[in-house]
Amino acid sequence: MATIELNIYNLVNFQSIPPDWPGGFWWHWLFFTVVIIGFVLTMVMGVIYIERRGMARMQSRLGPNRTGPFGLLQPVADAIKVLLKENIVPDAADKLIHWLAPVVAFAPALMIFAVVPFGNGVLLADLNVGILYVVAISSVSTVGIFMAGWGSSNKYSLLGAMRNVAAVVSYEIPLVLAIVGVVLISGSLSLNQMVVAQDVPFILLQPLGFLLFFAAGCAEINRSPFDLMEADSEIVAGFHTEYSGMKFAMFYLVEYAEAVAISAIIATLFLGGWRGPILPPWLWFVVKVIIVFFAMVWTRTTLPRIRIDQLMAFAWKFLFPMSLFNLFITALQVLAGWPTELVWAMIIVNFAVMAILVLVWSKLFFKLGRGRIEV
Amino acid sequence: MGMVVSFWILAAVGIIAALGVVLLRNVFRAALSLILCFLIVAGLYVTLSADFLAAVQILVYVGAISVLIILAIMMTREVAQGSPNSRFQIPAFIVAILFLEVLVLTLINTPWPVSSMPPTAPTTAALANSLFGEGGYLLSVEIAAVLLLSAILGAVVLAREK
């Protein structure tokens, strides 16, 4: 037993666990696994309600308001309905892959929460490579979407999956470069250490990084205006066209679990995570996650869907150069010691840099042929 | 004890996955098997206390390389029926046997020293120092970056229509 304990203690920073915490590693593991599953499922139901009601409000509709008080039980009713539906598998489908795809897509969305802190040190595993783990794990869910697209043997499913890979490969670069800016300032890859380092929320120190991460994150999880892989008017429902019943419910769950995960990562990296006055840390965290998710709903109802070639052009001609600029400027500021000494100067300079860069590059973007790939 | 058990489980699944890559006729399933194999290798890194390497393994091999392989498969038609017959079966067999011989000879002739030192706890700082610090491998890192850039430029030049 000595070796396994040695190794686990090396991987998981146990200093963050209070000494009066009952039980050892396995109790810690069991407790947080249950908490994470409960948290994700509850939050998914909550955000589905927020999205449907909020979107309806923005579009001058009522939204679901019949089931329970204010329509609060609508997600429950939908869940029960979809569980009772018939499970139809196409005749020509690759049965094993078709069956496995929702599971492979769902596991990473849940695994991301293992390193997200709900309070100071209140997390499943305080990995010292935390954010790298998040980026690595979230790239696995693409494989699940591929399997769905391929296993259905339907051309719309395949097209949806191929659009997805194009989007993920392109948008991962600005996403990671935006994270690097935060890592430079906080000086750690551990999400808990990043929150501890945020005496000033990083959205003020990294406004451009926040915008880039938000846009690239929305594209990664295929939320509108980047929801091309399930563009209803073009390719039916994209990769999950041939899914029904429980398996469709899994994909629906994945979609919102990923949205909650990206909101949680944004809240942790840029909004100070669990930090805040008066309220308990976990409540601050939940509030921030919901605020970020609400911003996603807002952009979804406001912006029109972009075309597939515009999707690529936006990533490579706009987000990518901007993220390089952001990284370069942040690196210079960190070298000059600004994050610790001249915080207010850094906030003002970075907001000015963001405004100028966005304005100038938008003009340049038009000169570069707007959405066209060929110049 | 736990480490030994996890090593043998990982090793067994890894070998099965690797065999699947070679033996499965359906190319898409072979690619999925390759992804499983990459994940198992990442798991082995975790048991060796190389957490950074494990995360990068998943990020690069599963997130990037496998995805590109699958994309290439999806671009190809009628791969579900299995790989087409090739005239190179016998030469490929000979090369594979030679490669296997080299591997086996290396395995037998390496002394495999076992370190009694405890593994470094936060691996990231130590890695960064040996990659970018003084007396580190900075030149190799930069050369690798330039090599990748030139490969990308080459691909762009080849793919342009004009």
Coordinates of C-alpha atoms in Angstrom, one line a residue:
Chain A
M1 CA 0.0 0.0 0.0
A2 CA 2.9 2.3 0.6
T3 CA 3.6 2.9 -3.0
I4 CA 0.1 3.8 -4.1
E5 CA -0.3 6.2 -1.2
L6 CA 3.0 7.9 -2.2
N7 CA 1.9 8.3 -5.7
I8 CA -1.6 9.6 -5.0
Y9 CA -0.2 12.1 -2.5
N10 CA 2.1 13.3 -5.2
L11 CA -0.7 13.8 -7.7
V12 CA -3.2 15.3 -5.4
N13 CA -2.3 18.2 -3.3
F14 CA -3.7 17.1 0.1
Q15 CA -2.6 20.3 1.9
S16 CA -5.8 21.9 0.8
I17 CA -8.0 19.4 2.7
P18 CA -8.7 20.5 6.3
P19 CA -7.1 18.2 8.9
D20 CA -10.5 17.5 10.5
W21 CA -11.9 16.0 7.2
P22 CA -13.2 12.6 8.1
G23 CA -11.9 9.5 6.3
G24 CA -9.1 9.1 3.9
F25 CA -8.7 9.3 0.2
W26 CA -11.5 7.0 -0.8
W27 CA -14.1 8.7 1.3
H28 CA -13.0 12.1 -0.2
W29 CA -13.3 10.6 -3.6
L30 CA -16.7 9.1 -3.0
F31 CA -18.1 12.3 -1.5
F32 CA -16.9 14.5 -4.3
T33 CA -18.0 12.1 -7.0
V34 CA -21.5 12.1 -5.6
V35 CA -21.4 15.9 -5.2
I36 CA -20.2 16.5 -8.7
I37 CA -22.8 14.2 -10.3
G38 CA -25.6 15.9 -8.3
F39 CA -24.2 19.4 -9.0
V40 CA -24.0 18.8 -12.8
L41 CA -27.5 17.2 -13.1
T42 CA -29.1 19.9 -11.0
M43 CA -27.3 22.7 -12.8
V44 CA -28.2 21.2 -16.2
M45 CA -31.9 21.3 -15.2
G46 CA -31.5 24.8 -13.9
V47 CA -29.7 26.1 -17.0
I48 CA -32.2 24.5 -19.3
Y49 CA -35.0 26.3 -17.5
I50 CA -33.0 29.6 -17.6
E51 CA -32.3 29.2 -21.3
R52 CA -35.8 28.3 -22.3
R53 CA -37.5 31.0 -20.2
G54 CA -34.8 33.6 -20.7
M55 CA -34.7 33.1 -24.4
A56 CA -38.5 33.2 -24.6
R57 CA -38.5 36.5 -22.7
M58 CA -35.9 38.0 -25.1
Q59 CA -38.0 36.8 -28.1
S60 CA -41.3 38.2 -26.7
R61 CA -42.6 34.7 -26.0
L62 CA -43.7 33.1 -22.8
G63 CA -41.7 29.9 -22.9
P64 CA -42.7 26.8 -20.9
N65 CA -44.9 28.0 -18.0
R66 CA -47.5 25.2 -17.5
T67 CA -45.6 22.5 -15.6
G68 CA -45.3 23.3 -12.0
P69 CA -44.9 26.8 -10.6
F70 CA -43.5 29.1 -13.3
G71 CA -42.9 26.0 -15.4
L72 CA -40.1 25.0 -13.1
L73 CA -40.9 21.3 -13.5
Q74 CA -40.6 21.4 -17.3
P75 CA -37.1 19.9 -17.4
V76 CA -38.3 17.1 -15.2
A77 CA -41.3 16.4 -17.5
D78 CA -39.0 16.5 -20.5
A79 CA -36.6 14.1 -18.9
I80 CA -39.4 11.6 -18.1
K81 CA -40.9 12.0 -21.6
V82 CA -37.6 11.3 -23.4
L83 CA -36.8 8.3 -21.2
L84 CA -40.1 6.7 -22.1
K85 CA -39.6 7.1 -25.8
E86 CA -38.7 4.3 -28.1
N87 CA -35.0 3.7 -28.8
I88 CA -34.6 3.5 -32.6
V89 CA -31.2 2.4 -34.1
P90 CA -30.8 2.7 -37.9
D91 CA -30.5 -0.6 -39.7
A92 CA -27.2 0.3 -41.4
A93 CA -25.7 1.8 -38.2
D94 CA -22.5 0.5 -36.7
K95 CA -24.4 -0.7 -33.6
L96 CA -21.5 -0.8 -31.1
I97 CA -20.2 2.6 -32.0
H98 CA -23.7 4.0 -32.1
W99 CA -24.3 2.7 -28.6
L100 CA -21.0 3.8 -27.2
A101 CA -21.0 7.4 -28.5
P102 CA -23.2 9.1 -25.9
V103 CA -21.2 7.6 -23.1
V104 CA -17.9 8.7 -24.6
A105 CA -19.3 12.2 -25.1
F106 CA -20.7 12.4 -21.6
A107 CA -17.8 11.2 -19.5
P108 CA -15.4 14.1 -20.2
A109 CA -18.1 16.7 -19.5
L110 CA -18.4 15.2 -16.0
M111 CA -14.7 14.7 -15.5
I112 CA -13.9 18.4 -16.0
F113 CA -15.6 19.2 -12.7
A114 CA -13.0 17.0 -10.8
V115 CA -10.6 20.0 -10.8
V116 CA -13.1 22.9 -10.5
P117 CA -13.0 24.3 -6.9
F118 CA -16.3 25.0 -5.1
G119 CA -14.5 26.7 -2.3
N120 CA -10.9 27.0 -1.0
G121 CA -9.6 23.5 -1.6
V122 CA -13.1 22.1 -1.9
L123 CA -12.6 20.0 -5.0
L124 CA -12.1 16.4 -5.9
A125 CA -8.4 16.6 -7.0
D126 CA -6.2 19.7 -6.8
L127 CA -4.0 18.6 -9.7
N128 CA -1.0 20.9 -10.2
V129 CA -1.7 20.5 -14.0
G130 CA -5.4 21.4 -13.5
I131 CA -6.1 23.6 -16.4
L132 CA -4.1 21.4 -18.8
Y133 CA -6.2 18.5 -17.5
V134 CA -9.4 20.4 -18.4
V135 CA -8.2 21.2 -21.9
A136 CA -7.0 17.6 -22.5
I137 CA -10.2 16.0 -21.1
S138 CA -12.5 18.3 -23.0
S139 CA -10.8 17.3 -26.3
V140 CA -11.9 13.7 -25.7
S141 CA -15.6 14.5 -26.1
T142 CA -15.0 15.3 -29.7
V143 CA -14.3 11.6 -30.2
G144 CA -17.8 10.8 -28.9
I145 CA -19.4 13.2 -31.4
F146 CA -17.4 11.6 -34.2
M147 CA -18.5 8.2 -33.1
A148 CA -22.1 9.4 -33.2
G149 CA -21.7 10.9 -36.6
W150 CA -20.0 7.9 -38.1
G151 CA -22.0 5.2 -36.3
S152 CA -25.3 6.5 -37.5
S153 CA -24.4 6.0 -41.2
N154 CA -26.4 9.1 -42.1
K155 CA -24.9 11.8 -44.3
Y156 CA -26.3 14.6 -42.2
S157 CA -24.8 13.0 -39.0
L158 CA -21.4 12.7 -40.8
L159 CA -21.6 16.3 -42.0
G160 CA -22.4 17.5 -38.5
A161 CA -19.5 15.6 -37.1
M162 CA -17.1 16.9 -39.7
R163 CA -18.2 20.5 -39.1
N164 CA -17.5 19.8 -35.4
V165 CA -14.0 18.7 -35.9
A166 CA -13.2 21.7 -38.1
A167 CA -14.6 24.0 -35.4
V168 CA -12.8 22.2 -32.5
V169 CA -9.4 22.0 -34.2
S170 CA -9.6 25.7 -35.1
Y171 CA -11.0 27.2 -31.9
E172 CA -8.8 25.2 -29.5
I173 CA -5.9 27.4 -30.4
P174 CA -7.3 30.8 -29.3
L175 CA -8.9 29.0 -26.3
V176 CA -5.6 27.7 -25.1
L177 CA -3.7 30.9 -25.8
A178 CA -6.3 32.8 -23.8
I179 CA -5.8 30.4 -20.9
V180 CA -2.0 30.9 -21.1
G181 CA -2.5 34.6 -20.4
V182 CA -4.2 33.7 -17.1
V183 CA -1.6 31.1 -16.3
L184 CA 1.2 33.7 -16.8
I185 CA -0.5 36.1 -14.3
S186 CA -1.4 33.6 -11.7
G187 CA 1.8 31.6 -12.0
S188 CA 0.1 28.2 -11.6
L189 CA -1.8 25.6 -13.6
S190 CA -3.9 24.5 -10.6
L191 CA -7.4 26.0 -10.7
N192 CA -7.5 26.4 -7.0
Q193 CA -4.3 28.4 -7.0
M194 CA -5.6 30.5 -9.8
V195 CA -8.6 31.5 -7.7
V196 CA -6.4 32.2 -4.7
A197 CA -4.2 34.5 -6.9
Q198 CA -7.3 36.5 -8.0
D199 CA -7.3 39.4 -5.6
V200 CA -8.5 41.3 -8.6
P201 CA -10.7 39.2 -10.9
F202 CA -8.8 38.3 -14.0
I203 CA -11.6 39.6 -16.3
L204 CA -10.2 43.1 -15.4
L205 CA -6.6 42.2 -16.0
Q206 CA -7.4 40.1 -19.1
P207 CA -10.4 41.6 -20.7
L208 CA -9.3 40.6 -24.2
G209 CA -8.5 37.1 -23.0
F210 CA -11.9 36.8 -21.5
L211 CA -13.6 37.8 -24.8
L212 CA -11.4 35.4 -26.7
F213 CA -12.1 32.6 -24.3
F214 CA -15.8 33.2 -24.3
A215 CA -16.1 33.2 -28.1
A216 CA -13.8 30.2 -28.5
G217 CA -15.5 28.4 -25.7
C218 CA -18.9 28.9 -27.2
A219 CA -17.5 27.6 -30.5
E220 CA -16.0 24.5 -28.8
I221 CA -19.3 23.5 -27.3
N222 CA -21.2 24.5 -30.4
R223 CA -23.5 27.0 -28.9
S224 CA -25.2 29.5 -31.1
P225 CA -23.9 31.6 -33.0
F226 CA -21.4 28.8 -33.7
D227 CA -24.0 25.9 -33.6
L228 CA -23.2 24.9 -37.2
M229 CA -22.9 21.2 -36.5
E230 CA -26.5 21.0 -35.6
A231 CA -27.8 23.8 -37.8
D232 CA -31.5 22.7 -38.1
S233 CA -32.1 24.5 -41.3
E234 CA -29.2 22.9 -43.1
I235 CA -28.4 19.4 -41.7
V236 CA -31.5 18.4 -39.7
A237 CA -29.9 18.0 -36.3
G238 CA -26.3 17.2 -37.1
F239 CA -24.5 14.4 -35.4
H240 CA -27.5 13.3 -33.3
T241 CA -30.0 13.1 -36.1
E242 CA -30.3 9.3 -35.7
Y243 CA -30.6 9.3 -31.9
S244 CA -33.8 8.9 -30.0
G245 CA -35.0 8.1 -26.5
M246 CA -32.4 7.7 -23.7
K247 CA -29.4 8.1 -26.0
F248 CA -30.8 11.4 -27.4
A249 CA -31.3 12.5 -23.8
M250 CA -27.6 11.8 -23.1
F251 CA -26.6 14.1 -26.0
Y252 CA -28.9 16.8 -24.7
L253 CA -27.4 16.3 -21.3
V254 CA -23.9 16.5 -22.8
E255 CA -24.7 19.8 -24.5
Y256 CA -25.8 21.5 -21.4
A257 CA -23.2 19.8 -19.1
E258 CA -20.5 21.2 -21.4
A259 CA -22.2 24.6 -21.3
V260 CA -22.1 24.4 -17.5
A261 CA -18.5 23.2 -17.6
I262 CA -17.4 26.1 -19.8
S263 CA -19.3 28.5 -17.6
A264 CA -17.6 27.1 -14.5
I265 CA -14.2 27.3 -16.1
I266 CA -14.8 31.0 -17.2
A267 CA -16.1 31.8 -13.7
T268 CA -13.0 30.2 -12.2
L269 CA -10.4 31.7 -14.5
F270 CA -11.8 35.2 -15.0
L271 CA -14.4 36.0 -12.4
G272 CA -12.7 34.9 -9.2
G273 CA -14.3 31.5 -8.8
W274 CA -15.6 31.0 -5.3
R275 CA -14.3 34.3 -4.0
G276 CA -16.7 37.0 -2.9
P277 CA -18.0 38.8 0.2
I278 CA -20.8 37.7 2.6
L279 CA -22.3 34.7 0.7
P280 CA -20.7 31.2 1.2
P281 CA -18.1 30.3 -1.4
W282 CA -20.1 27.6 -3.2
L283 CA -23.0 29.9 -3.6
W284 CA -20.8 32.6 -5.1
F285 CA -19.5 30.0 -7.5
V286 CA -23.0 28.9 -8.5
V287 CA -24.1 32.5 -9.0
K288 CA -21.1 33.3 -11.2
V289 CA -21.7 30.1 -13.3
I290 CA -25.3 31.2 -13.8
I291 CA -24.2 34.7 -14.8
V292 CA -21.8 33.4 -17.4
F293 CA -24.4 31.0 -18.7
F294 CA -26.9 33.9 -19.0
A295 CA -24.4 35.8 -21.1
M296 CA -24.3 32.7 -23.4
V297 CA -28.1 32.7 -23.7
W298 CA -27.9 36.4 -24.4
T299 CA -25.5 36.0 -27.3
R300 CA -27.5 33.1 -28.6
T301 CA -30.7 35.2 -28.9
T302 CA -28.9 38.3 -30.2
L303 CA -26.5 37.1 -32.9
P304 CA -27.4 35.3 -36.1
R305 CA -25.7 31.9 -36.9
I306 CA -22.5 32.3 -39.0
R307 CA -21.7 30.3 -42.1
I308 CA -19.2 27.4 -42.1
D309 CA -16.5 29.3 -44.0
Q310 CA -17.1 32.4 -41.8
L311 CA -16.6 30.1 -38.8
M312 CA -13.1 29.1 -40.0
A313 CA -12.2 32.7 -41.0
F314 CA -13.3 34.1 -37.7
A315 CA -11.1 31.6 -35.8
W316 CA -8.0 32.0 -38.0
K317 CA -8.1 35.6 -39.1
F318 CA -9.6 37.2 -36.0
L319 CA -9.3 35.2 -32.8
F320 CA -5.9 33.7 -33.5
P321 CA -4.0 36.9 -34.2
M322 CA -5.8 38.6 -31.3
S323 CA -4.9 35.9 -28.9
L324 CA -1.2 36.1 -30.0
F325 CA -1.3 39.9 -29.3
N326 CA -2.9 39.3 -26.0
L327 CA -0.3 36.7 -25.0
F328 CA 2.6 38.9 -26.1
I329 CA 1.3 41.9 -24.2
T330 CA 0.5 39.9 -21.1
A331 CA 4.0 38.3 -21.1
L332 CA 5.6 41.7 -21.3
Q333 CA 3.5 43.0 -18.4
V334 CA 4.3 39.9 -16.3
L335 CA 8.0 40.4 -17.0
A336 CA 7.7 44.0 -15.9
G337 CA 6.0 42.9 -12.7
W338 CA 2.7 44.7 -13.3
P339 CA 0.3 42.1 -12.0
T340 CA 1.7 42.5 -8.4
E341 CA 2.8 46.2 -8.4
L342 CA 0.9 48.3 -11.0
V343 CA -2.5 46.5 -11.0
W344 CA -4.6 49.6 -11.8
A345 CA -2.2 50.6 -14.6
M346 CA -2.5 47.1 -16.0
I347 CA -6.3 47.2 -15.9
I348 CA -6.5 50.5 -17.7
V349 CA -3.8 49.6 -20.3
N350 CA -5.4 46.2 -21.0
F351 CA -8.9 47.7 -21.5
A352 CA -7.4 50.3 -23.9
V353 CA -5.4 47.6 -25.7
M354 CA -8.6 45.5 -26.0
A355 CA -10.7 48.4 -27.4
I356 CA -8.0 49.4 -29.9
L357 CA -7.2 45.9 -31.1
V358 CA -10.8 44.9 -31.5
L359 CA -11.6 48.1 -33.5
V360 CA -8.5 48.0 -35.7
W361 CA -8.6 44.3 -36.4
S362 CA -12.3 44.5 -37.2
K363 CA -11.4 47.0 -40.0
L364 CA -8.5 44.8 -41.1
F365 CA -10.8 41.7 -41.0
F366 CA -12.9 43.3 -43.7
K367 CA -9.8 44.0 -45.8
L368 CA -8.7 40.4 -45.4
G369 CA -11.8 39.3 -47.3
R370 CA -14.2 39.1 -44.4
G371 CA -15.5 35.5 -44.1
R372 CA -13.9 34.2 -47.3
I373 CA -11.1 31.7 -47.0
E374 CA -9.3 32.7 -50.2
V375 CA -8.0 36.3 -50.2
Chain B
M1 CA 0.0 -3.4 -4.5
G2 CA -2.5 -1.0 -6.0
M3 CA 0.0 0.4 -8.5
V4 CA 1.0 -3.2 -9.6
V5 CA -2.7 -4.1 -10.1
S6 CA -3.4 -0.9 -12.1
F7 CA -0.2 -1.4 -14.1
W8 CA -1.2 -4.9 -15.2
I9 CA -4.8 -3.8 -16.0
L10 CA -3.5 -0.9 -18.1
A11 CA -0.9 -3.1 -19.7
A12 CA -3.4 -5.8 -20.7
V13 CA -6.0 -3.4 -22.1
G14 CA -3.2 -1.4 -23.8
I15 CA -2.0 -4.5 -25.6
I16 CA -5.5 -5.6 -26.6
A17 CA -6.2 -2.1 -28.0
A18 CA -2.9 -2.1 -29.9
L19 CA -3.7 -5.5 -31.4
G20 CA -7.1 -4.1 -32.3
V21 CA -5.5 -1.3 -34.3
V22 CA -3.6 -3.8 -36.4
L23 CA -6.2 -6.6 -36.7
L24 CA -9.6 -4.8 -37.0
R25 CA -10.7 -4.7 -40.7
N26 CA -13.0 -1.6 -40.1
V27 CA -10.6 1.4 -40.3
F28 CA -12.8 3.6 -38.1
R29 CA -12.9 1.0 -35.3
A30 CA -9.1 0.6 -35.7
A31 CA -8.8 4.4 -35.2
L32 CA -11.0 4.2 -32.0
S33 CA -8.8 1.4 -30.8
L34 CA -5.8 3.6 -31.3
I35 CA -7.4 6.3 -29.2
L36 CA -8.0 3.8 -26.4
C37 CA -4.3 2.8 -26.7
F38 CA -3.2 6.5 -26.4
L39 CA -5.4 6.8 -23.3
I40 CA -3.9 3.7 -21.7
V41 CA -0.4 5.2 -22.3
A42 CA -1.5 8.3 -20.5
G43 CA -2.8 6.1 -17.7
L44 CA 0.7 4.5 -17.5
Y45 CA 2.3 8.0 -17.2
V46 CA -0.1 8.7 -14.3
T47 CA 1.1 5.6 -12.5
L48 CA 4.7 6.8 -13.0
S49 CA 3.8 10.2 -11.4
A50 CA 4.3 12.0 -14.7
D51 CA 1.0 14.0 -14.5
F52 CA 2.1 16.7 -17.0
L53 CA 3.2 14.2 -19.5
A54 CA -0.1 12.3 -19.1
A55 CA -2.2 15.5 -19.7
V56 CA -0.1 16.4 -22.8
Q57 CA -0.3 12.8 -24.1
I58 CA -4.2 13.1 -24.1
L59 CA -4.1 16.6 -25.4
V60 CA -1.8 15.9 -28.3
Y61 CA -2.5 12.3 -29.2
V62 CA -6.2 12.0 -28.5
G63 CA -7.2 15.6 -29.0
A64 CA -5.2 16.4 -32.1
I65 CA -3.6 13.5 -33.8
S66 CA -6.5 11.0 -33.5
V67 CA -9.0 13.6 -34.5
L68 CA -7.0 14.3 -37.6
I69 CA -6.7 10.6 -38.4
I70 CA -10.5 10.2 -38.0
L71 CA -11.1 13.3 -40.2
A72 CA -8.9 11.7 -42.9
I73 CA -10.9 8.5 -42.6
M74 CA -14.2 10.4 -42.9
M75 CA -12.9 12.1 -46.1
T76 CA -12.1 8.6 -47.6
R77 CA -14.9 6.7 -49.2
E78 CA -16.0 3.2 -48.4
V79 CA -13.5 2.4 -45.7
A80 CA -16.2 0.6 -43.6
Q81 CA -15.8 -2.4 -45.9
G82 CA -12.2 -2.8 -44.6
S83 CA -8.8 -1.9 -45.9
P84 CA -8.2 -2.6 -49.6
N85 CA -5.9 -5.3 -50.6
S86 CA -2.3 -4.2 -51.0
R87 CA 0.6 -5.4 -53.0
F88 CA 3.0 -4.5 -50.2
Q89 CA 1.9 -7.2 -47.8
I90 CA 5.2 -9.2 -48.0
P91 CA 7.6 -6.2 -47.9
A92 CA 5.5 -4.8 -45.0
F93 CA 5.8 -8.1 -43.2
I94 CA 9.6 -8.2 -43.6
V95 CA 10.0 -4.6 -42.4
A96 CA 7.7 -5.4 -39.4
I97 CA 9.8 -8.5 -38.5
L98 CA 13.0 -6.5 -38.7
F99 CA 11.6 -3.7 -36.5
L100 CA 10.3 -6.3 -34.0
E101 CA 13.8 -7.8 -33.9
V102 CA 15.4 -4.4 -33.2
L103 CA 12.8 -3.7 -30.4
V104 CA 13.4 -7.2 -28.8
L105 CA 17.2 -6.8 -28.9
T106 CA 16.9 -3.4 -27.3
L107 CA 14.6 -4.7 -24.6
I108 CA 17.0 -7.6 -23.8
N109 CA 20.2 -5.6 -23.8
T110 CA 19.1 -2.5 -21.8
P111 CA 20.0 -2.8 -18.1
W112 CA 16.7 -1.0 -17.0
P113 CA 18.1 0.9 -13.9
V114 CA 15.5 1.4 -11.1
S115 CA 15.6 4.8 -9.4
S116 CA 15.1 4.8 -5.7
M117 CA 14.5 8.6 -5.6
P118 CA 10.9 9.7 -4.8
P119 CA 9.3 11.4 -7.8
T120 CA 9.4 15.2 -7.9
A121 CA 6.1 16.5 -6.5
P122 CA 5.2 19.5 -8.7
T123 CA 6.4 18.4 -12.0
T124 CA 5.6 21.5 -14.0
A125 CA 8.3 23.8 -12.5
A126 CA 11.0 21.1 -12.9
L127 CA 10.0 20.5 -16.5
A128 CA 10.0 24.2 -17.3
N129 CA 13.4 24.6 -15.8
S130 CA 14.9 21.7 -17.8
L131 CA 13.2 22.9 -21.0
F132 CA 13.7 26.7 -20.9
G133 CA 16.2 27.2 -18.0
E134 CA 19.9 27.6 -18.2
G135 CA 21.7 24.5 -19.5
G136 CA 18.3 23.2 -20.6
Y137 CA 17.0 22.0 -24.0
L138 CA 15.9 25.5 -25.2
L139 CA 17.5 25.0 -28.6
S140 CA 15.7 21.7 -29.2
V141 CA 12.4 23.3 -28.2
E142 CA 12.9 26.2 -30.6
I143 CA 14.0 23.9 -33.4
A144 CA 10.9 21.7 -32.9
A145 CA 8.7 24.8 -33.1
V146 CA 10.4 26.0 -36.3
L147 CA 10.1 22.5 -37.8
L148 CA 6.4 22.4 -37.1
L149 CA 5.9 25.9 -38.5
S150 CA 7.7 24.9 -41.7
A151 CA 5.6 21.8 -42.0
I152 CA 2.4 23.9 -41.7
L153 CA 3.8 26.4 -44.3
G154 CA 4.6 23.4 -46.6
A155 CA 1.0 22.1 -46.2
V156 CA -0.4 25.5 -47.0
V157 CA 1.7 25.8 -50.1
L158 CA 0.7 22.4 -51.3
A159 CA -3.0 22.9 -50.6
R160 CA -3.3 26.3 -52.4
E161 CA -5.0 26.0 -55.7
K162 CA -2.9 28.5 -57.6

